[in-house]
CSV table of C-alpha atoms in Angstrom, one decimal:
chain,number,residue,atom,x,y,z
A,1,MET,CA,19.5,102.1,181.2
A,2,THR,CA,23.1,101.5,181.2
A,3,TRP,CA,25.0,98.6,180.3
A,4,ALA,CA,26.8,98.0,183.9
A,5,TYR,CA,22.8,97.9,185.3
A,6,TRP,CA,21.1,95.8,183.1
A,7,LEU,CA,24.5,93.3,182.6
A,8,ARG,CA,24.3,93.0,186.2
A,9,LEU,CA,20.1,92.9,186.7
A,10,PHE,CA,21.2,89.4,184.0
A,11,THR,CA,24.2,88.2,185.2
A,12,GLY,CA,23.1,88.6,188.7
A,13,THR,CA,18.9,88.4,189.0
A,14,HIS,CA,17.7,86.0,186.0
A,15,CYS,CA,21.2,83.1,185.5
A,16,THR,CA,21.1,83.7,189.4
A,17,ALA,CA,17.2,83.5,189.2
A,18,ARG,CA,17.2,80.5,186.7
A,19,GLY,CA,20.4,78.3,189.1
A,20,LEU,CA,23.3,78.7,185.9
A,21,LYS,CA,26.5,77.6,187.3
A,22,PRO,CA,29.4,80.5,187.7
A,23,SER,CA,31.2,78.5,184.6
A,24,SER,CA,28.0,79.7,182.6
A,25,ILE,CA,27.9,83.1,183.7
A,26,ALA,CA,30.6,83.6,183.3
A,27,ARG,CA,30.4,82.4,179.4
A,28,TYR,CA,27.6,85.4,179.0
A,29,GLU,CA,29.7,87.7,180.5
A,30,GLY,CA,32.6,87.0,178.4
A,31,ASP,CA,30.1,87.2,175.1
A,32,LEU,CA,28.0,90.3,176.5
A,33,ALA,CA,31.5,91.8,177.2
A,34,GLN,CA,32.5,91.2,173.7
A,35,PHE,CA,28.7,93.1,172.3
A,36,ARG,CA,29.3,95.7,174.5
A,37,ILE,CA,32.5,97.6,173.5
A,38,TYR,CA,31.6,95.8,169.9
A,39,ILE,CA,28.3,98.7,170.4
A,40,ARG,CA,30.5,101.7,172.1
A,41,VAL,CA,33.2,100.9,169.4
A,42,ARG,CA,31.1,100.9,166.0
A,43,GLN,CA,28.5,101.7,167.4
A,44,ASN,CA,29.0,105.5,168.7
A,45,ASP,CA,27.6,103.3,172.7
A,46,ILE,CA,24.5,103.1,172.2
A,47,GLY,CA,22.5,102.2,175.2
A,48,PRO,CA,21.2,99.1,175.1
A,49,GLY,CA,17.6,99.5,174.3
A,50,GLU,CA,18.4,101.7,171.6
A,51,VAL,CA,19.9,97.7,169.7
A,52,THR,CA,18.3,96.9,166.6
A,53,PRO,CA,18.5,94.1,163.6
A,54,ARG,CA,20.9,95.7,161.8
A,55,HIS,CA,23.4,96.4,164.6
A,56,VAL,CA,23.4,93.0,165.4
A,57,LEU,CA,22.7,91.5,162.5
A,58,GLU,CA,26.3,94.0,161.8
A,59,TYR,CA,28.2,92.7,165.1
A,60,LEU,CA,27.9,88.8,164.1
A,61,GLU,CA,29.2,90.3,160.4
A,62,TYR,CA,32.1,91.4,162.7
A,63,LEU,CA,32.4,88.3,164.5
A,64,ARG,CA,32.5,86.1,160.9
A,65,ARG,CA,35.3,88.1,159.0
A,66,GLU,CA,37.1,90.6,161.2
A,67,ARG,CA,37.5,87.1,163.9
A,68,ASN,CA,37.6,84.7,161.8
A,69,ASN,CA,34.4,83.0,164.5
A,70,GLY,CA,32.9,79.8,162.7
A,71,ASP,CA,29.6,78.8,162.9
A,72,ALA,CA,29.2,78.0,166.4
A,73,ALA,CA,30.2,81.2,168.1
A,74,VAL,CA,28.9,82.8,166.4
A,75,ASN,CA,24.9,81.0,167.1
A,76,ARG,CA,26.6,81.0,170.5
A,77,HIS,CA,26.6,84.6,170.6
A,78,THR,CA,23.2,85.0,168.5
A,79,THR,CA,21.6,83.0,171.6
A,80,VAL,CA,22.9,85.0,174.6
A,81,LEU,CA,21.3,87.9,173.0
A,82,ARG,CA,18.4,86.1,172.4
A,83,VAL,CA,18.8,85.3,176.0
A,84,PHE,CA,19.7,88.8,177.5
A,85,TYR,CA,17.3,90.6,175.2
A,86,LYS,CA,14.1,88.4,176.2
A,87,ALA,CA,15.7,88.7,180.4
A,88,MET,CA,14.8,92.8,179.3
A,89,VAL,CA,11.6,92.4,178.3
A,90,ALA,CA,10.3,89.8,181.3
A,91,MET,CA,11.6,92.1,183.9
A,92,GLY,CA,10.1,95.3,182.4
A,93,TYR,CA,12.7,97.4,181.5
A,94,LEU,CA,12.1,96.7,177.8
A,95,GLU,CA,9.1,96.6,175.5
A,96,PRO,CA,9.1,93.2,173.3
A,97,SER,CA,8.5,96.1,170.4
A,98,ALA,CA,12.1,97.1,171.5
A,99,ASN,CA,13.5,94.0,171.5
A,100,PRO,CA,15.8,93.5,168.5
A,101,MET,CA,15.7,89.3,169.0
A,102,ALA,CA,12.3,89.1,168.6
A,103,HIS,CA,11.8,88.7,165.2
A,104,PHE,CA,15.7,88.0,164.1
A,105,PRO,CA,16.4,85.6,161.7
A,106,LYS,CA,17.7,81.9,162.9
A,107,VAL,CA,21.1,81.4,162.3
A,108,ARG,CA,21.7,78.5,160.4
A,109,SER,CA,22.6,75.5,162.6
A,110,THR,CA,26.4,74.7,162.5
A,111,PRO,CA,26.6,71.0,161.4
A,112,ARG,CA,27.2,68.0,163.5
A,113,LYS,CA,30.5,66.7,163.1
A,114,LEU,CA,31.6,63.2,163.8
A,115,PRO,CA,33.7,62.7,167.1
A,116,VAL,CA,36.4,61.5,167.1
A,117,ALA,CA,37.9,58.5,169.1
A,118,LEU,CA,40.9,57.3,169.8
A,119,SER,CA,41.8,53.7,169.0
A,120,GLU,CA,42.9,50.7,171.3
A,121,GLU,CA,46.7,51.3,170.7
A,122,GLU,CA,46.4,55.5,171.2
A,123,THR,CA,45.2,55.3,174.5
A,124,THR,CA,46.7,52.3,175.9
A,125,GLY,CA,50.2,54.4,175.0
A,126,LEU,CA,48.3,57.0,176.6
A,127,LEU,CA,47.4,56.1,180.0
A,128,ASP,CA,50.8,54.6,179.9
A,129,ALA,CA,52.7,57.8,179.4
A,130,PRO,CA,53.3,59.3,182.8
A,131,PRO,CA,55.0,57.9,185.4
A,132,SER,CA,54.2,55.5,188.4
A,133,ASP,CA,57.8,56.7,190.3
A,134,THR,CA,55.8,60.1,191.5
A,135,ILE,CA,53.2,61.1,193.4
A,136,LEU,CA,52.1,63.5,190.2
A,137,GLY,CA,52.7,60.9,187.8
A,138,LEU,CA,50.2,59.0,190.1
A,139,ARG,CA,47.7,61.4,189.6
A,140,ASP,CA,48.0,62.4,185.9
A,141,ARG,CA,47.4,58.5,186.2
A,142,ALA,CA,44.5,58.6,188.1
A,143,ILE,CA,43.1,61.5,186.1
A,144,LEU,CA,43.8,59.5,182.3
A,145,MET,CA,42.0,56.2,183.9
A,146,LEU,CA,38.9,58.2,185.1
A,147,LEU,CA,38.4,60.1,182.3
A,148,TYR,CA,38.9,57.4,180.2
A,149,GLY,CA,37.4,54.7,182.4
A,150,THR,CA,34.0,57.3,182.5
A,151,GLY,CA,33.5,59.7,180.4
A,152,ILE,CA,33.1,61.4,182.8
A,153,ARG,CA,33.5,65.6,181.5
A,154,ALA,CA,36.7,67.8,182.7
A,155,SER,CA,34.5,70.2,184.9
A,156,GLU,CA,32.3,66.7,187.1
A,157,CYS,CA,36.5,65.4,187.7
A,158,ALA,CA,37.9,69.0,188.5
A,159,GLN,CA,34.7,68.9,191.2
A,160,LEU,CA,34.7,66.0,192.9
A,161,THR,CA,36.3,65.6,196.4
A,162,VAL,CA,36.9,63.2,198.7
A,163,ASP,CA,34.0,62.4,199.3
A,164,ASP,CA,32.8,61.9,196.0
A,165,VAL,CA,34.9,58.1,195.3
A,166,ASP,CA,33.2,55.8,197.6
A,167,LEU,CA,36.1,52.9,195.9
A,168,GLY,CA,34.9,50.2,198.6
A,169,ASN,CA,31.6,50.7,196.6
A,170,ALA,CA,33.7,51.5,193.0
A,171,THR,CA,31.6,54.6,192.3
A,172,VAL,CA,32.3,58.0,192.2
A,173,GLN,CA,29.5,61.2,192.8
A,174,VAL,CA,29.5,63.5,190.3
A,175,VAL,CA,27.2,66.4,189.4
A,176,GLY,CA,26.5,67.4,185.3
A,177,LYS,CA,25.0,69.7,183.6
A,178,GLY,CA,21.9,71.6,185.5
A,179,GLY,CA,23.3,70.7,188.6
A,180,HIS,CA,22.0,67.1,188.0
A,181,GLN,CA,24.1,64.1,190.1
A,182,ARG,CA,24.1,61.2,188.8
A,183,THR,CA,26.5,58.0,190.6
A,184,VAL,CA,28.7,56.0,187.9
A,185,PRO,CA,30.4,53.1,188.8
A,186,LEU,CA,34.3,52.0,188.7
A,187,ASN,CA,36.1,49.2,186.9
A,188,GLU,CA,38.4,46.9,188.5
A,189,ALA,CA,41.6,49.0,187.1
A,190,VAL,CA,40.4,52.6,187.2
A,191,VAL,CA,39.4,51.7,191.1
A,192,GLU,CA,43.5,50.0,191.8
A,193,ALA,CA,44.6,53.6,190.0
A,194,LEU,CA,42.4,56.3,192.2
A,195,GLN,CA,43.9,53.9,194.8
A,196,ARG,CA,47.7,54.3,194.5
A,197,TYR,CA,47.2,57.6,193.7
A,198,ALA,CA,45.2,58.3,197.0
A,199,CYS,CA,48.2,56.5,198.9
A,200,ALA,CA,50.8,58.4,197.3
A,201,ARG,CA,48.8,62.1,198.3
A,202,GLY,CA,47.9,61.2,201.8
A,203,VAL,CA,44.9,61.6,203.8
A,204,VAL,CA,42.3,64.6,202.7
A,205,SER,CA,39.8,65.7,204.4
A,206,ARG,CA,36.5,64.7,203.7
A,207,THR,CA,35.1,67.5,201.8
A,208,GLY,CA,38.5,68.1,200.1
A,209,PRO,CA,39.3,67.8,196.9
A,210,PHE,CA,40.2,64.8,195.6
A,211,PHE,CA,42.9,65.7,192.7
A,212,VAL,CA,45.4,68.7,194.0
A,213,SER,CA,48.7,70.5,192.7
A,214,ARG,CA,51.6,70.9,193.3
A,215,THR,CA,50.1,73.4,196.3
A,216,ARG,CA,47.8,71.0,197.7
A,217,ARG,CA,44.5,72.7,195.7
A,218,ALA,CA,41.7,71.9,194.1
A,219,LEU,CA,43.4,71.5,190.6
A,220,SER,CA,40.9,73.1,188.0
A,221,ARG,CA,39.5,72.8,184.9
A,222,GLY,CA,41.7,74.3,182.5
A,223,ALA,CA,44.4,72.5,184.6
A,224,ILE,CA,43.0,68.5,183.9
A,225,TYR,CA,43.0,70.1,180.3
A,226,GLU,CA,46.4,71.6,180.1
A,227,ARG,CA,47.9,67.2,182.1
A,228,VAL,CA,46.1,65.2,179.6
A,229,ARG,CA,47.0,67.6,176.3
A,230,THR,CA,50.2,66.9,178.0
A,231,TRP,CA,49.7,63.1,177.8
A,232,GLY,CA,49.0,63.3,175.3
A,233,GLU,CA,51.8,65.1,173.4
A,234,LYS,CA,54.5,62.7,174.4
A,235,ALA,CA,52.7,60.2,173.9
A,236,ARG,CA,53.4,61.6,170.5
A,237,LEU,CA,49.9,61.2,169.1
A,238,SER,CA,48.8,62.4,165.6
A,239,LYS,CA,45.5,63.4,167.3
A,240,ARG,CA,45.0,66.7,169.7
A,241,VAL,CA,43.9,64.5,173.4
A,242,SER,CA,41.3,66.2,175.8
A,243,PRO,CA,38.9,65.6,178.1
A,244,HIS,CA,36.0,66.5,176.0
A,245,ARG,CA,38.3,63.6,173.6
A,246,LEU,CA,38.6,61.1,176.1
A,247,ARG,CA,35.2,60.6,176.3
A,248,HIS,CA,34.3,60.2,173.4
A,249,THR,CA,37.0,57.4,173.1
A,250,PHE,CA,34.9,55.9,176.4
A,251,ALA,CA,31.5,56.3,174.1
A,252,THR,CA,32.8,55.0,171.6
A,253,HIS,CA,34.6,51.8,172.7
A,254,LEU,CA,31.8,51.2,173.9
A,255,VAL,CA,29.2,51.0,171.1
A,256,ARG,CA,31.9,48.3,169.8
A,257,ALA,CA,31.5,46.6,172.1
A,258,GLY,CA,28.1,46.5,171.8
A,259,VAL,CA,26.3,48.1,175.7
A,260,GLY,CA,23.4,49.6,174.8
A,261,ILE,CA,22.8,53.3,173.8
A,262,VAL,CA,20.7,54.1,176.5
A,263,THR,CA,23.0,52.4,179.0
A,264,ILE,CA,25.7,55.0,177.8
A,265,ARG,CA,23.9,57.8,177.5
A,266,ASP,CA,23.2,56.8,181.8
A,267,LEU,CA,26.8,57.1,182.0
A,268,LEU,CA,27.3,60.4,180.5
A,269,GLY,CA,25.1,62.5,182.1
A,270,HIS,CA,22.8,62.8,178.9
A,271,ARG,CA,19.7,64.0,179.3
A,272,CYS,CA,18.3,63.3,175.7
A,273,ILE,CA,19.2,60.4,173.9
A,274,THR,CA,19.6,62.7,170.7
A,275,SER,CA,22.8,63.4,172.2
A,276,THR,CA,24.4,60.0,172.7
A,277,GLN,CA,23.3,59.0,169.4
A,278,VAL,CA,25.9,60.3,167.8
A,279,TYR,CA,28.5,57.2,168.8
A,280,LEU,CA,26.4,55.4,167.0
A,281,HIS,CA,28.3,55.8,163.7
A,282,VAL,CA,31.1,53.4,162.6
A,283,THR,CA,34.1,53.8,161.2
A,284,ALA,CA,35.9,53.0,158.0
A,285,ARG,CA,37.0,49.5,159.7
A,286,ASP,CA,33.8,48.8,161.0
A,287,LEU,CA,32.7,48.7,157.4
A,288,GLU,CA,35.7,46.8,156.2
A,289,GLU,CA,34.9,44.7,158.9
A,290,ALA,CA,30.8,44.6,157.7
A,291,ALA,CA,31.5,44.3,154.3
A,292,GLY,CA,34.0,41.0,154.3
A,293,LEU,CA,31.2,39.6,156.6
A,294,HIS,CA,28.5,39.1,153.8
A,295,PRO,CA,27.5,35.9,152.8
A,296,ILE,CA,27.6,36.8,149.6
A,297,HIS,CA,31.4,35.7,148.3
A,298,ARG,CA,29.7,31.9,149.7
A,299,LEU,CA,26.1,33.1,148.1
A,300,ALA,CA,27.4,34.0,144.5
A,301,PRO,CA,29.1,30.3,143.4
A,302,ILE,CA,25.9,28.7,145.2
A,303,VAL,CA,24.4,30.1,143.1
A,304,GLU,CA,26.2,30.0,140.0
A,305,GLY,CA,26.3,26.4,140.8
A,306,LEU,CA,21.8,25.8,141.3
A,307,LEU,CA,21.6,25.5,136.9
A,308,PRO,CA,24.5,23.8,135.4
A,309,ASP,CA,23.8,23.4,131.6
A,310,VAL,CA,20.4,26.0,131.7
A,311,LYS,CA,20.3,29.2,130.1
A,312,LEU,CA,18.7,31.9,131.7
A,313,PRO,CA,16.4,34.4,130.2
A,314,PHE,CA,18.7,37.5,130.2
A,315,GLN,CA,21.7,34.5,128.8
A,316,ARG,CA,20.2,34.3,125.4
A,317,PRO,CA,20.8,36.0,122.0
A,318,THR,CA,18.6,38.7,121.5
A,319,PHE,CA,18.2,38.4,117.5
A,320,ARG,CA,16.3,41.0,115.5
A,321,ARG,CA,13.7,40.2,113.0
A,322,ARG,CA,14.5,41.3,109.1
A,323,TYR,CA,12.2,42.5,107.2
A,324,GLY,CA,12.0,43.0,103.2
């Protein structure tokens, strides 16, 4: 069996049967194509059924040393290979004993980093950066307002159609990971920004994209990332800005405002509450404010004045008995 045949079976049959999105299948294809090139160049172009755990270990070492990949990237490649060979076994093209990933050691999990959010001042500067006297300026401001005001992902924003945006009821219907749909409410400021852009954009069919390019085509996920990054630079923000950072900012600001973690989970479209709990972190400023609210500065003088003329046991000097 050739590599091309196995890869076609995996992406065209297994991944499609699982209902994976085209973007997810494309990422699998990219990682497996990289492994295929490594096998051809470094391992004498052996067949996919001849790969051993040693080959995989050497490949991971190659990713770390020669491609300077971090733990997260190495873990992703390991997972892709594990899923690929498990699928080949399930479809009967590989014996379980020949699966190089069957007893492959677990890769150390990547420590989760706390999300970095924009401050309120930085967020205001970003939202005010696009001009309001051009259609593209109104479009980009609407995108920034929508991303920050709802916490939706860039891919979810790119897929929005005119029908998905219900300005009358102040909601948007988005399709998240795994094809799960959810309705996200809009606040008045976001509705106003979307209305101004929709009026300037002109009429679009109900099934057409809500955000369009100069050529009236749908904005891609990459284009949305580029627009957000560009306005972050023009706003002279010290932090690198992306749609995902605006998602972090949305959740962090809600936590600070006292919104419950379950509500934030539903708004973000997380399937597991543990993914949302990362936003329960506190910043250095929050810690300073909490320390300032501690009642010790009021209680300490009170305790001191309770027994002003009495010596407490630990205040009495101790004397050693001398012998002889």
